[in-house]
Short mmCIF file of C-alpha atoms and ligand atoms in Angstrom, two decimals:
data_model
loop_
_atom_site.label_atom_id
_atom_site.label_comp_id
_atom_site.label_asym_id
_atom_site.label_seq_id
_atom_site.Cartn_x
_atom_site.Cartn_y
_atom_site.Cartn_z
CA UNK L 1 4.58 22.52 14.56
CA UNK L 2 4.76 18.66 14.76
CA UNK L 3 2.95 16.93 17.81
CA UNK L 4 5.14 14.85 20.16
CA UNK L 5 2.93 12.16 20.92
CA UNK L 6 3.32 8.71 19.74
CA UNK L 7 0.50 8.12 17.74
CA UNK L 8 -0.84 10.63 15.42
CA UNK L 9 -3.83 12.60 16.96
CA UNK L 10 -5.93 11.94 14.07
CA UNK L 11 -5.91 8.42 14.36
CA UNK L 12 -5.31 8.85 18.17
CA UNK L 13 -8.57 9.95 18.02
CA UNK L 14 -10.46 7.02 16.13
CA UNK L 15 -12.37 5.06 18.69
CA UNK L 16 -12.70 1.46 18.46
CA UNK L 17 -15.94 -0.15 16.11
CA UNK L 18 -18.24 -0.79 19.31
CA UNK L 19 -19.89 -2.69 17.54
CA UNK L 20 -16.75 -4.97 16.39
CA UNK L 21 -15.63 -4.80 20.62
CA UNK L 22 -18.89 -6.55 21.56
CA UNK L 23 -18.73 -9.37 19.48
CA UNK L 24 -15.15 -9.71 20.23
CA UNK L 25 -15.95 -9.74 23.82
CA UNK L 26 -19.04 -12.16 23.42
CA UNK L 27 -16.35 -14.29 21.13
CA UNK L 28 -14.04 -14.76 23.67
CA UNK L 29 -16.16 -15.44 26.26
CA UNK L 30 -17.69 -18.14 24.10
CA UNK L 31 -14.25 -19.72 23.45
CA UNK L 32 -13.13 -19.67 27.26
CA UNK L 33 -16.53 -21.53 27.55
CA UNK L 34 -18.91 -19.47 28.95
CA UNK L 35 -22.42 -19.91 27.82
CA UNK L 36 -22.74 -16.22 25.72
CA UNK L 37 -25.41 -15.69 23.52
CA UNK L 38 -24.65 -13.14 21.50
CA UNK L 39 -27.10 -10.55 19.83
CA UNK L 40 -24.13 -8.47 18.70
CA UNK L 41 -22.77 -9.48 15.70
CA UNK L 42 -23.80 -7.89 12.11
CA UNK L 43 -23.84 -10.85 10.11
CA UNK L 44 -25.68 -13.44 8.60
CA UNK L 45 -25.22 -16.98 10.30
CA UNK L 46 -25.91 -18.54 7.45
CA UNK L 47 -22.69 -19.85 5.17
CA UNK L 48 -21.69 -18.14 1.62
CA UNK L 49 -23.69 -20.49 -0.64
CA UNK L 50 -22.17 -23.82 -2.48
CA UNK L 51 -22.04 -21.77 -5.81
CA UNK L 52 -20.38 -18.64 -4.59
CA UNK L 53 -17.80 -20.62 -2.96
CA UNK L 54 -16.92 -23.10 -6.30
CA UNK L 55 -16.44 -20.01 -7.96
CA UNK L 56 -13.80 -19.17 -5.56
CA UNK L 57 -12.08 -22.71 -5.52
CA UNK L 58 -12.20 -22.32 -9.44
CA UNK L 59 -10.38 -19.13 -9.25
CA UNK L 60 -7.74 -19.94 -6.93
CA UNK L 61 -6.68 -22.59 -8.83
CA UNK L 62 -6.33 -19.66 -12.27
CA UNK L 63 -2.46 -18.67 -12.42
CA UNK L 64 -3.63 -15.26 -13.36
CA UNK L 65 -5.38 -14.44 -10.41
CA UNK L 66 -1.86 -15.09 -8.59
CA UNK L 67 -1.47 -12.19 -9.55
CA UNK L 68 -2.08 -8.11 -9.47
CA UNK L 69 -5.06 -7.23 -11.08
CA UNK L 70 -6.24 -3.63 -11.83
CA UNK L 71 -6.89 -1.71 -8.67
CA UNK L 72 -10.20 -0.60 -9.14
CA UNK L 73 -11.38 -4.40 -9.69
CA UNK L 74 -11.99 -7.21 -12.02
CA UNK L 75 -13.05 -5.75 -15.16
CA UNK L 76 -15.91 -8.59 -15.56
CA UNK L 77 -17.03 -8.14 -12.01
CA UNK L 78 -17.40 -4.33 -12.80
CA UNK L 79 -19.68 -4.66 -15.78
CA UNK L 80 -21.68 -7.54 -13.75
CA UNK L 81 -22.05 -4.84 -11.15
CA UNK L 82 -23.16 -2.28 -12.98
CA UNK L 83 -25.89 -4.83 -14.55
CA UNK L 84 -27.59 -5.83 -10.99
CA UNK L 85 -27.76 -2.48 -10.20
CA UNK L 86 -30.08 -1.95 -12.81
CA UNK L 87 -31.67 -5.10 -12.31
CA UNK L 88 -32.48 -4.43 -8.50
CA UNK L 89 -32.47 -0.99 -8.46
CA UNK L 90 -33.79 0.48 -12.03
CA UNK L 91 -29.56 2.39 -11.85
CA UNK L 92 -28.40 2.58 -15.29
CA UNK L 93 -24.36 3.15 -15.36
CA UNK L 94 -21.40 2.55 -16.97
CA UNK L 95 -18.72 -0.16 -15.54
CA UNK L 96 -16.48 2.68 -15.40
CA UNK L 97 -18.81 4.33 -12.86
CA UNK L 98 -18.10 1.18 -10.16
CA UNK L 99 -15.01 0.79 -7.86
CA UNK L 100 -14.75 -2.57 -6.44
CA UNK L 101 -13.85 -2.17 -2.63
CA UNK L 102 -12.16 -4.13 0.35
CA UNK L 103 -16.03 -4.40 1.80
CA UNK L 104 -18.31 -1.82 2.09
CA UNK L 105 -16.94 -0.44 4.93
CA UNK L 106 -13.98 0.48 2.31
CA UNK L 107 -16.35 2.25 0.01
CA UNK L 108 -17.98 4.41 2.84
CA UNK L 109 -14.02 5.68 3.92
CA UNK L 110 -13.35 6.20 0.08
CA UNK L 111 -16.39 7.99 -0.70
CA UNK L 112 -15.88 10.57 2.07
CA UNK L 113 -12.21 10.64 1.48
CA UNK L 114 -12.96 11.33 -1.95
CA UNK L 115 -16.05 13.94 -1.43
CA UNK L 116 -15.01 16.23 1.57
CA UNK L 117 -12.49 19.19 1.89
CA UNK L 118 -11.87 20.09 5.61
CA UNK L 119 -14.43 21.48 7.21
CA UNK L 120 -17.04 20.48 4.72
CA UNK L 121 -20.67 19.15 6.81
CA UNK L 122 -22.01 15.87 6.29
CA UNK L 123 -25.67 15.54 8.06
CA UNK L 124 -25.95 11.99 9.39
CA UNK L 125 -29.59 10.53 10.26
CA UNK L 126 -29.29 9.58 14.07
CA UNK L 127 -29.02 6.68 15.24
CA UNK L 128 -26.20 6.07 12.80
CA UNK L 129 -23.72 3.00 11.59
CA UNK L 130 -20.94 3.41 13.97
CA UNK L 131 -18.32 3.62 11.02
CA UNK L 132 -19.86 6.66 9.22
CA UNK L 133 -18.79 9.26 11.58
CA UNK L 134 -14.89 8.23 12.09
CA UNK L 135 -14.61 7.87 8.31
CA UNK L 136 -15.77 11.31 7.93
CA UNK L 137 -13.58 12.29 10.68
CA UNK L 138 -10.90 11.16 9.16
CA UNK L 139 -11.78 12.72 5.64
CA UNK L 140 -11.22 15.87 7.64
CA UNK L 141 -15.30 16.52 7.34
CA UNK L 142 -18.09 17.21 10.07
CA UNK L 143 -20.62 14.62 10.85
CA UNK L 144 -23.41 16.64 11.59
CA UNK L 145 -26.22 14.39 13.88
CA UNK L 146 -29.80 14.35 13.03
CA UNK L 147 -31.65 12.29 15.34
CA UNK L 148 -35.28 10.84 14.98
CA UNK L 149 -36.15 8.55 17.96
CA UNK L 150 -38.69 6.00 18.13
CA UNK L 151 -41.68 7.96 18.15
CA UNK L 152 -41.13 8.87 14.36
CA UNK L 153 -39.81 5.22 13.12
CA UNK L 154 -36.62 6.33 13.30
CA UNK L 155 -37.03 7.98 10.04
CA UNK L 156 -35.64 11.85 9.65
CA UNK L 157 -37.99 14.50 7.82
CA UNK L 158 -37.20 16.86 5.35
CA UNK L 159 -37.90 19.52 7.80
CA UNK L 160 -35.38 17.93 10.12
CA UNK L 161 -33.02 18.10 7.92
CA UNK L 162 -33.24 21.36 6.48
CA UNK L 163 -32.87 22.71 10.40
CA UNK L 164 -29.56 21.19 10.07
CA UNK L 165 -28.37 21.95 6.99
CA UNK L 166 -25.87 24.83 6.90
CA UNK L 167 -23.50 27.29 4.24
CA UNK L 168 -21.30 24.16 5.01
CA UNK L 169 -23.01 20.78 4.40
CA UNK L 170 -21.97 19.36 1.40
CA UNK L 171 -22.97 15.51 1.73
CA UNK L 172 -26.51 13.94 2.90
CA UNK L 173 -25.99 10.51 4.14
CA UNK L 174 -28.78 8.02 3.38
CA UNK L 175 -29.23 4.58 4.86
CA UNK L 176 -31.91 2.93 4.20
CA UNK L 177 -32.75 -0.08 5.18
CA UNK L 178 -30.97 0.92 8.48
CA UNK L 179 -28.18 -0.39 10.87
CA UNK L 180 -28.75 -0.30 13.66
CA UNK L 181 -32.32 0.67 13.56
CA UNK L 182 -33.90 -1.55 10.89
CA UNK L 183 -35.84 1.16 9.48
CA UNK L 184 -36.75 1.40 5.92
CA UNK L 185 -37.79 4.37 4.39
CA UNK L 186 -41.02 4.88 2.36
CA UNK L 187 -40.57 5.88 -1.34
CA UNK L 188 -42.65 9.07 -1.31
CA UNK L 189 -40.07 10.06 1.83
CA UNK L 190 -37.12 8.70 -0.24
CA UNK L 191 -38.32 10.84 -3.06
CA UNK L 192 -38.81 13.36 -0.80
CA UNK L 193 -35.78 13.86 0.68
CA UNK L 194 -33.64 13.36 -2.40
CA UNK L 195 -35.47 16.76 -3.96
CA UNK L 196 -35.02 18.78 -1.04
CA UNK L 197 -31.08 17.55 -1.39
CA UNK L 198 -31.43 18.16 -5.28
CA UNK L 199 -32.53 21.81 -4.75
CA UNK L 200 -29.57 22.37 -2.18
CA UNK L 201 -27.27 21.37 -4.29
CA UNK L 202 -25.89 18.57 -1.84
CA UNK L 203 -24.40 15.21 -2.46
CA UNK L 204 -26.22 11.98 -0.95
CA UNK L 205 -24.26 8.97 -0.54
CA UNK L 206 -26.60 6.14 0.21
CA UNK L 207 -25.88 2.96 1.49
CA UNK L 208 -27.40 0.38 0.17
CA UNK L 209 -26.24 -2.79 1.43
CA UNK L 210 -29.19 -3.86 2.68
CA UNK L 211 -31.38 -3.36 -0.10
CA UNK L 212 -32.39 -7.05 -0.26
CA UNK L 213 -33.56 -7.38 3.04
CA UNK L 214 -36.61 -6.09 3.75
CA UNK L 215 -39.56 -7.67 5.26
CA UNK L 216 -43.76 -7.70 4.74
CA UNK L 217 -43.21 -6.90 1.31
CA UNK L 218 -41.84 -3.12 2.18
CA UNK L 219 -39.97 -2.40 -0.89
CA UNK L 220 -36.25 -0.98 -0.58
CA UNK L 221 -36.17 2.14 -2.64
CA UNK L 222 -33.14 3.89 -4.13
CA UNK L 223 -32.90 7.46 -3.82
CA UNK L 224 -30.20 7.41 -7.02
CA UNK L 225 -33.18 6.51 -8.87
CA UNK L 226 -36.47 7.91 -6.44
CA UNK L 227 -34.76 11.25 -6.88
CA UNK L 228 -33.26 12.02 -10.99
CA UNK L 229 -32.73 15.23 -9.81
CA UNK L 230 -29.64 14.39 -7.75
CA UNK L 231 -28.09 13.64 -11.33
CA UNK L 232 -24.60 13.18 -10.93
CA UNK L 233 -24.05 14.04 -7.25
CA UNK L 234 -24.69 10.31 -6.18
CA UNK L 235 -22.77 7.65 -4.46
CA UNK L 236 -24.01 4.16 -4.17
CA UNK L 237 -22.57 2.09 -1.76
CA UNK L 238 -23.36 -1.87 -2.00
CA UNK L 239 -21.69 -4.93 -1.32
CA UNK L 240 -22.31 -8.75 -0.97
CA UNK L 241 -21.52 -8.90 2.65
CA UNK L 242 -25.19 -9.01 3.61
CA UNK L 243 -27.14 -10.45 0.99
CA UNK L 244 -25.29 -13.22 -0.02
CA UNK L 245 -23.50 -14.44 3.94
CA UNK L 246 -20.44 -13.06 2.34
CA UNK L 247 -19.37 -10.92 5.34
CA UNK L 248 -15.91 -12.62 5.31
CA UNK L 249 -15.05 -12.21 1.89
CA UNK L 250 -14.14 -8.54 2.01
CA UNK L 251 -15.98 -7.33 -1.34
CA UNK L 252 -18.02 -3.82 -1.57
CA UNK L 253 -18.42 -1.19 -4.31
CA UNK L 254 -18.86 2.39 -5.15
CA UNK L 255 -20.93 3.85 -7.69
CA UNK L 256 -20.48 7.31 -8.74
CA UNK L 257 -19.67 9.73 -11.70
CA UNK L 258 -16.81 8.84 -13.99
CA UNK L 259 -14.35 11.32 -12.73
CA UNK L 260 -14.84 10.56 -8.20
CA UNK L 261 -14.31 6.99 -9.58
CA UNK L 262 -11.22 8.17 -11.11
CA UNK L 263 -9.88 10.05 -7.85
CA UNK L 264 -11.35 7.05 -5.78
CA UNK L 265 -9.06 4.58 -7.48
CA UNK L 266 -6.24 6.72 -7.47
CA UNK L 267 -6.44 6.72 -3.84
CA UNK L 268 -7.03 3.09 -3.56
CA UNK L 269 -4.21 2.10 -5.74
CA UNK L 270 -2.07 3.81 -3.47
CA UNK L 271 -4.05 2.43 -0.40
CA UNK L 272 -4.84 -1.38 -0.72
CA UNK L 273 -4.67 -1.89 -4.72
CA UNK L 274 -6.86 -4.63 -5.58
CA UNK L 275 -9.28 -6.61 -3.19
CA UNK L 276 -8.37 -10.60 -3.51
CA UNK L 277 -9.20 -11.88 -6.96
CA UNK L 278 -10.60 -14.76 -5.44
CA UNK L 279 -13.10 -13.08 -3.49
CA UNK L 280 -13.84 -10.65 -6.89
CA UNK L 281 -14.85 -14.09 -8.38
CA UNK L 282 -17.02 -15.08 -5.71
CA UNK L 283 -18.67 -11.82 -5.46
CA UNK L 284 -18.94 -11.94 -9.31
CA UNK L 285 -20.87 -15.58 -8.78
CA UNK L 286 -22.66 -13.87 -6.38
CA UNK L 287 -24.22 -10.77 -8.29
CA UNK L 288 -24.48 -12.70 -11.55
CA UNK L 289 -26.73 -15.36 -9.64
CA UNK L 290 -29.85 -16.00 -8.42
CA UNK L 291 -31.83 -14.03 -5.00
CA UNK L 292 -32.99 -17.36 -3.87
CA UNK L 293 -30.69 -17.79 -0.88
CA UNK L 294 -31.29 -14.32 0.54
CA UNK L 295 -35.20 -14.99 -0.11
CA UNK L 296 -34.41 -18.19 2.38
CA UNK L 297 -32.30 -16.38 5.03
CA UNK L 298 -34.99 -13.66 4.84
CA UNK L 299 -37.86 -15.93 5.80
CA UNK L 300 -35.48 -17.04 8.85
CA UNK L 301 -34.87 -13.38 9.63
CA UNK L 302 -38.47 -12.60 9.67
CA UNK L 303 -39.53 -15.25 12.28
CA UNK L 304 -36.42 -14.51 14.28
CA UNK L 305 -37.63 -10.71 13.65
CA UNK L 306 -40.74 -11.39 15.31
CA UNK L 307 -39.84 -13.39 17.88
CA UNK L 308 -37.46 -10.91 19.39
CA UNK L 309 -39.43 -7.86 18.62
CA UNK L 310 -42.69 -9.31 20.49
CA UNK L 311 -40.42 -10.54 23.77
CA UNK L 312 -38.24 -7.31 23.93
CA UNK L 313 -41.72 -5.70 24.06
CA UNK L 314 -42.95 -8.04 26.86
CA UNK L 315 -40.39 -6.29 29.32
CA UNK L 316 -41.88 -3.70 31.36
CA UNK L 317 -39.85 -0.48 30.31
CA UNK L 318 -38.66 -1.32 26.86
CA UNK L 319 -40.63 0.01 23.86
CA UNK L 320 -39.01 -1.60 20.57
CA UNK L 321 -40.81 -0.53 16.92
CA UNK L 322 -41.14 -3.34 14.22
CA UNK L 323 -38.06 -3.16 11.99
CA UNK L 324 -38.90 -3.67 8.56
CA UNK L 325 -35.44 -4.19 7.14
CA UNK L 326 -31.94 -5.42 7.54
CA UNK L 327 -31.29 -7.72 10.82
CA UNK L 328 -31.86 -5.57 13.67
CA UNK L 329 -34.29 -4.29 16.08
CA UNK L 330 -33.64 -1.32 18.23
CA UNK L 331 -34.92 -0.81 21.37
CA UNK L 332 -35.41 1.66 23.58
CA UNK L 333 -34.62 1.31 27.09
CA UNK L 334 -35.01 4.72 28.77
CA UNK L 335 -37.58 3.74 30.94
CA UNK L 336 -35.21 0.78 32.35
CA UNK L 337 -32.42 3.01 33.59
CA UNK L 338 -32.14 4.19 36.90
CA UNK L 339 -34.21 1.18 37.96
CA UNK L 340 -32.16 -1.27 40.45
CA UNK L 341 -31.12 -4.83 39.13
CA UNK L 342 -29.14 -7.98 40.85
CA UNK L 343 -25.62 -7.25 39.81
CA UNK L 344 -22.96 -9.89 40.59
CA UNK L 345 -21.61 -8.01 43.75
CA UNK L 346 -24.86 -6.22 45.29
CA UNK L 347 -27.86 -4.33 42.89
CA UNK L 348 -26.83 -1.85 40.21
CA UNK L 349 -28.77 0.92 38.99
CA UNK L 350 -27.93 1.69 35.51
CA UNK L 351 -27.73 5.22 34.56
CA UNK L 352 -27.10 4.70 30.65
CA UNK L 353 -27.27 2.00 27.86
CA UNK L 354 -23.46 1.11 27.99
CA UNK L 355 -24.17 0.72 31.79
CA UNK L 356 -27.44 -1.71 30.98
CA UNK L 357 -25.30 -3.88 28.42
CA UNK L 358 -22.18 -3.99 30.69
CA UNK L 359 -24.61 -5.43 33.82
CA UNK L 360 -26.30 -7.88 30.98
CA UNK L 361 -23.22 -9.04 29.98
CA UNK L 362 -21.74 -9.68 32.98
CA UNK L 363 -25.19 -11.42 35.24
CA UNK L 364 -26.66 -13.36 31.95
CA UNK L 365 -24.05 -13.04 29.69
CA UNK L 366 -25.95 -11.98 26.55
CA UNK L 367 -23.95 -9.18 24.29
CA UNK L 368 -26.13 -6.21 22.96
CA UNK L 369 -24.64 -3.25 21.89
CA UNK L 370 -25.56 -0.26 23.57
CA UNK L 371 -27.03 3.28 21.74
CA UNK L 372 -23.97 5.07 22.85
CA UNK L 373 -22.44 3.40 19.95
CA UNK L 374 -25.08 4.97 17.34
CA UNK L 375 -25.59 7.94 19.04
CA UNK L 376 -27.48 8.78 21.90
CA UNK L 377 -28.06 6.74 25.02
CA UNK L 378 -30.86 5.30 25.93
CA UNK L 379 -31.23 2.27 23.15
CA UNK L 380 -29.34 -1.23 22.76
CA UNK L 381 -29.21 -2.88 19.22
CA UNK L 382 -29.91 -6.10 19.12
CA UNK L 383 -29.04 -8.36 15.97
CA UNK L 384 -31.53 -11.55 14.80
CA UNK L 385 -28.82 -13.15 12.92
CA UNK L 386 -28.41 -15.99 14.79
CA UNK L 387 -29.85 -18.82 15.29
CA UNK L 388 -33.88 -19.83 16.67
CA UNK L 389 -32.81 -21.72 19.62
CA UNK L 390 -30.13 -19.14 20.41
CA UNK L 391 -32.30 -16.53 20.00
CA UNK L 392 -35.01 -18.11 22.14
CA UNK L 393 -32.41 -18.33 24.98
CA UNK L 394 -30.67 -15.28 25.06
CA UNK L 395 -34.60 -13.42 24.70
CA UNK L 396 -35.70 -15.53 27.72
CA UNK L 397 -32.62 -14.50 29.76
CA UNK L 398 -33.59 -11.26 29.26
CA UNK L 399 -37.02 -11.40 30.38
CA UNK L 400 -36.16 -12.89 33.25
CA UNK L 401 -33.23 -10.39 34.06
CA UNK L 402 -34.97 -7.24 33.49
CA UNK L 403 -38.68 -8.43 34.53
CA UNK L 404 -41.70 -9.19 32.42
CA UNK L 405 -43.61 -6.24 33.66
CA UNK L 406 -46.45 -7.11 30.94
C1 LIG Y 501 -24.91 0.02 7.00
C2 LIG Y 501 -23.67 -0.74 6.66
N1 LIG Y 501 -22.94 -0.35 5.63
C3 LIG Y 501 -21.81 -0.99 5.30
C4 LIG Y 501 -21.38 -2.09 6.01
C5 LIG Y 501 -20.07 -2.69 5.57
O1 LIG Y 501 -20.11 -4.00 5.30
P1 LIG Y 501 -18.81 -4.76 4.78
O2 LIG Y 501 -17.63 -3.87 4.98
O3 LIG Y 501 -18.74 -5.99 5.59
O4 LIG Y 501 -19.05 -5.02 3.32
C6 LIG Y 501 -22.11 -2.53 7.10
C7 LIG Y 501 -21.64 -3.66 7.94
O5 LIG Y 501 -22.00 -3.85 9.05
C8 LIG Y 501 -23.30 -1.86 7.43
O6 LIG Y 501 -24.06 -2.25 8.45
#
C-alpha cells in the first residue's frame, strides 16, 4: 500500500544533524551581530595549509579534471591512500580496497548501506556521533545503544557489549578517538574488543578520522590491525576533514574487502559519482605530505584542551573527564539540572541538557550542544576548536552563568 503523505516516512523520519543546527544557530546569530561564542562547531579553525591548497589551484587549472573521473576516485589518490594507511596505521591493502567518498560522513552512509539487510543490529558505543544512527536507519538496520558514562571514561567493555549483542547484530561500530566524547581507547581494550567481535563473527566498522589527534602521547590504535582476527570483516573509515583543516573540501574514504568496495561504488556511481577532482588533488597533497601542521594545531588543541577542561570543572555541578583525543570535552551536567538560573523573562529550572543549552544560548549566548544529541541527557559537548581568546570568553561566561561553586 503506498503512504499518502508528502514526504516519504523514511526520510520523514531523519532528524536534523543537531550538531549541524547549533552551529547554524550560533552562525546566524554571529552574522546579525550578536556577540556568540560558539563551542559547537566540529572543525578545526585553522585554514587547509598553503600546500594542500596549490595543489588544488594546480588542478583546477588541468582540462582533464573538467571532467568525469571514475566514481570510486582518482586512481593516484587511491594508491596514495592505501600507502598512509600503512604508514599511520601498520594497514596493508590494495588501492582497490579504498573508495574515495564525498567526506566521511559519505563513507559511514555507504558502509552501512552496503553492510546491513533490514533488520540486521548494529551495537553503537553510547554517547555516539549523531550521524551513525540515521545512516543506519536509513540502511534499514538497528542501532543498538551501548552506553558507558563518565565513570568508566566513556569507554564500553567487552562485557557490555556482549549483554547487547543478539542472533541479530551483525556490525560493531568503533570510534575511537571519540566525537563527542574525546575518548581514546587503550590498545589492550582495542585488542580486546576486536577478538570478542572476531569470535562472534561480527563486522566492525571503525572510524578513524581522528586518528591523528590524540594528546599526552596516548597512541591512536587501529582495531583493523590490534585485532588480525577480524580478517576481512573490516571497514575503515578516514578522511582529511580533521587532520589536515580540510572540513570544507568534502573528501573521505572507505577501506574494505575487494568485493563491499565493488557494491560500494556501484551504489555511489549511481548516487553522487565522483567527489570534485579538485578536492581529490588536495586531499592527495594532503595524505602524500607531511604531519607537521596537525602536530601544530594539536599543540593549540591541547592548551585549549586544558583550559576548558580545568574551568568546566571549576563549576559547582559539572564533572568533565580529560579527553585524550579529537577536539572535544564532554561534560556532564546532571547535577546542574533542576537547579534555578536567571532566564531572560524570570528564573528557569532546567530539567534536561537541551533545556541547559537552550537557557545558555539565549542569557550568554554561548552554543554547546546538548547530550540529547549523542544519546542520553544529562551531558553538553563542547568543541576546543576555536580560538584562545574565544575560548577564554565563552568559558568565563559560563562560570559566571552557572556559578563557580569550587
Ligand atoms: C566521528 C566522525 N566521523 C566522521 C565525520 C565526518 O567528517 P566529514 O564528513 O567532514 O569528512 C565526523 C565529522 O564531524 C566525525 O566527527
Amino acid at each position: 500500500m503506498s503512504s499518502t503523505g508528502r514526504i516519504s516516512e523514511r526520510i520523514a523520519s531523519i532528524a536534523e544533524s543537531a550538531t549541524l543546527a547549533v552551529d547554524a544557530k550560533a552562525k546566524a546569530l554571529k552574522a546579525a551581530g550578536r556577540p556568540v561564542i560558539g563551542f559547537g562547531a566540529g572543525e578545526p579553525d585553522f585554514p587547509t595549509p598553503d600546500y594542500i591548497v596549490d595543489a588544488a589551484v594546480d588542478a583546477a587549472r588541468q582540462p582533464r579534471f573538467h571532467r568525469y573521473s571514475p566514481a570510486g576516485g582518482l586512481p593516484e589518490l587511491k594508491k596514495a591512500i592505501a600507502a598512509k594507511t600503512l604508514r599511520d596505521s601498520g594497514y596493508a591493502v590494495d588501492p582497490a580496497q579504498v573508495l574515495v567518498t564525498n567526506g566521511g560522513k559519505q563513507a559511514v552512509y555507504e558502509s552501512f548501506a552496503t553492510l546491513l539487510n533490514p533488520g540486521d543490529e548494529v551495537l553503537v558505543p553510547t554517547p555516539y556521533w549523531t550521524t551513525y544512527p540515521e545512516a543506519i536507519r536509513l540502511a534499514g538496520g538497528v542501532p543498538v545503544e551501548v552506553f558507558a558514562g563518565p565513570e568508566r571514561g566513556y569507554l564500553v567493555s567487552v562485557e557490555q557489549l556482549e549483554a547487547a549483542r543478539t542472533e541479530a547484530t551483525k556490525v560493531l561500530l568503533f570510534v575511537s578517538p571519540s566525537n563527542p566524547t574525546g575518548a581514546v581507547y587503550p590498545a589492550e581494550q582495542v585488542a580486546e574488543i576486536g577478538r570478542w567481535a572476531a569470535e562472534n563473527g561480527l563486522w566492525v566498522v571503525t572510524d578513524e578520522i581522528y586518528e591523528h589527534l590524540t594528546y599526552d602521547g596516548v597512541p591512536f590504535t587501529s582495531i583493523a590491525t590490534a585485532a588480525p582476527e577480524l580478517g576481512d570483516k573490516v571497514v575503515v573509515l578516514n578522511g582529511v576533514a580533521k587532520t589536515y583543516a580540510m572540513t570544507g573540501w568534502r573528501v573521505g574514504w572507505m577501506i574494505a574487502a575487494a568485493d563491499v568496495i565493488k557494491a560500494a561504488t556501484n551504489l555511489q556511481s549511481h548516487l553522487s559519482s565522483n567527489v570534485s577532482n579538485v578536492s581529490q588533488m588536495a586531499a592527495l597533497a594532503a595524505v602524500s605530505g607531511p604531519l607537521t601542521a596537525v602536530d601544530e594545531m594539536k599543540q593549540a588543541f591541547d592548551r585549549r584542551r586544558r583550559a576548558m577542561v580545568s574551568a568546566l570543572n571549576s563549576i559547582d555541578g559539572v564533572e568533565c573527564p580529560m579527553p585524550e583525543g579529537a577536539f572535544y570535552a564532554y561534560a556532564d551536567v546532571r547535577g546542574l539540572l533542576g537547579r534555578e538560573f536567571p532566564g531572560k523573562d524570570g528564573p528557569v529550572r532546567p530539567q534536561t541538557s537541551a533545556e541547559l543549552a537552550a537557557l545558555i544560548l539565549d542569557t550568554v549566548e554561548v552554543a554547546v550542544v546538548p547530550g540529547e544529541a549523542f544519546g542520553p541527557s544529562g551531558y553538553l559537548r563542547l568543541s576546543y576548536a576555536l580560538g584562545d581568546d574565544d575560548l577564554a570568553t565563552g568559558m568565563e561566561r559560563l562560570q559566571d552563568f552557572l556559578g563557580k561553586g569550587r
